[in-house]
Amino acid sequence: SKNGSYLQEKKIFKSVYPGINAIIESHKEKKHGDFSIKLTQIESKIFIDEICRELVNLDIIPFTIHDSILVHKNDKKKTLEIMQKVLKMHLGVAPIIS
């Protein structure tokens, strides 16, 4: 959304995450829609080009659903390890994955 819409919600977000909010607002100043496109491209690079490629190289065939990966139950542990490794490399920390 444009920086000037959803002001109440954005005020709450800004109070909790002021640094992140500043980054988001600066990226949305000219063409606000470009920000969500860029996020989608980053997500695709991480999940498809990196996580899924590594899984396929190990003969684990993932099915992707947006930012989720579906694998056989037997491959869960290895998939979680790969996801945590790749996400930590990009984010600096491994998020909680459920």
Tab-separated table of C-alpha atoms in Angstrom:
chain	number	residue	atom	x	y	z
A	1	SER	CA	0.000	0.000	0.000
A	2	LYS	CA	1.031	3.622	-0.339
A	3	ASN	CA	2.857	5.159	2.606
A	4	GLY	CA	-0.165	7.377	3.296
A	5	SER	CA	-2.713	4.579	3.669
A	6	TYR	CA	-3.478	2.276	6.645
A	7	LEU	CA	-1.966	4.948	8.884
A	8	GLN	CA	-3.155	3.469	12.188
A	9	GLU	CA	-1.688	0.037	11.432
A	10	LYS	CA	1.527	1.548	10.130
A	11	LYS	CA	1.852	3.721	13.244
A	12	ILE	CA	1.748	0.585	15.415
A	13	PHE	CA	4.296	-1.197	13.203
A	14	LYS	CA	6.558	1.870	13.244
A	15	SER	CA	6.437	2.040	17.056
A	16	VAL	CA	7.684	-1.538	17.319
A	17	TYR	CA	10.025	-1.644	14.292
A	18	PRO	CA	11.166	1.924	13.560
A	19	GLY	CA	14.265	0.916	11.593
A	20	ILE	CA	12.473	-1.574	9.402
A	21	ASN	CA	9.651	0.901	8.875
A	22	ALA	CA	12.102	3.559	7.659
A	23	ILE	CA	13.551	1.129	5.118
A	24	ILE	CA	10.093	0.130	3.878
A	25	GLU	CA	8.907	3.727	3.568
A	26	SER	CA	12.035	4.792	1.685
A	27	HIS	CA	11.604	1.958	-0.827
A	28	LYS	CA	7.953	2.880	-1.375
A	29	GLU	CA	8.348	6.648	-1.890
A	30	LYS	CA	8.174	6.704	-5.707
A	31	LYS	CA	6.323	3.573	-6.844
A	32	HIS	CA	4.957	1.755	-3.809
A	33	GLY	CA	4.122	-1.389	-5.819
A	34	ASP	CA	7.764	-1.979	-6.705
A	35	PHE	CA	8.523	-2.856	-3.083
A	36	SER	CA	6.243	-5.904	-3.011
A	37	ILE	CA	7.572	-7.038	-6.389
A	38	LYS	CA	11.139	-6.841	-5.087
A	39	LEU	CA	10.193	-8.837	-1.980
A	40	THR	CA	8.602	-11.511	-4.180
A	41	GLN	CA	11.751	-11.706	-6.294
A	42	ILE	CA	13.935	-12.082	-3.211
A	43	GLU	CA	11.646	-14.784	-1.819
A	44	SER	CA	11.734	-16.646	-5.124
A	45	LYS	CA	15.525	-16.493	-5.305
A	46	ILE	CA	15.890	-17.842	-1.782
A	47	PHE	CA	13.227	-20.560	-1.936
A	48	ILE	CA	13.416	-21.701	-5.553
A	49	ASP	CA	16.960	-20.938	-6.656
A	50	GLU	CA	18.658	-21.912	-3.432
A	51	ILE	CA	16.610	-24.067	-1.043
A	52	CYS	CA	14.742	-26.104	-3.659
A	53	ARG	CA	17.818	-26.475	-5.873
A	54	GLU	CA	19.787	-27.888	-2.957
A	55	LEU	CA	16.933	-30.254	-2.085
A	56	VAL	CA	16.663	-31.508	-5.679
A	57	ASN	CA	20.428	-32.044	-5.754
A	58	LEU	CA	19.890	-34.393	-2.787
A	59	ASP	CA	17.017	-36.166	-4.611
A	60	ILE	CA	14.437	-34.532	-2.351
A	61	ILE	CA	11.666	-33.285	-4.608
A	62	PRO	CA	9.869	-30.336	-2.992
A	63	PHE	CA	6.462	-28.935	-3.848
A	64	THR	CA	6.312	-25.202	-3.268
A	65	ILE	CA	3.311	-23.252	-2.040
A	66	HIS	CA	4.157	-19.527	-1.835
A	67	ASP	CA	6.784	-19.404	0.936
A	68	SER	CA	6.243	-23.006	2.009
A	69	ILE	CA	7.812	-26.265	0.960
A	70	LEU	CA	6.101	-29.638	1.052
A	71	VAL	CA	8.361	-32.697	1.202
A	72	HIS	CA	7.981	-36.338	2.157
A	73	LYS	CA	7.928	-36.910	5.910
A	74	ASN	CA	11.227	-38.821	5.680
A	75	ASP	CA	12.928	-35.714	4.255
A	76	LYS	CA	11.672	-33.280	6.892
A	77	LYS	CA	14.832	-33.136	9.017
A	78	LYS	CA	17.209	-32.562	6.097
A	79	THR	CA	14.827	-30.004	4.551
A	80	LEU	CA	14.653	-28.030	7.805
A	81	GLU	CA	18.457	-28.079	8.075
A	82	ILE	CA	18.817	-26.719	4.536
A	83	MET	CA	16.143	-24.078	5.036
A	84	GLN	CA	17.710	-22.885	8.285
A	85	LYS	CA	21.191	-22.769	6.741
A	86	VAL	CA	20.092	-20.782	3.678
A	87	LEU	CA	17.813	-18.426	5.608
A	88	LYS	CA	20.524	-17.783	8.214
A	89	MET	CA	22.935	-16.924	5.412
A	90	HIS	CA	20.489	-14.296	4.078
A	91	LEU	CA	18.938	-13.028	7.314
A	92	GLY	CA	21.771	-13.427	9.777
A	93	VAL	CA	19.623	-15.667	11.994
A	94	ALA	CA	17.611	-18.794	11.371
A	95	PRO	CA	13.890	-18.080	11.846
A	96	ILE	CA	11.570	-20.478	13.635
A	97	ILE	CA	10.135	-22.809	11.010
A	98	SER	CA	6.966	-24.769	11.647
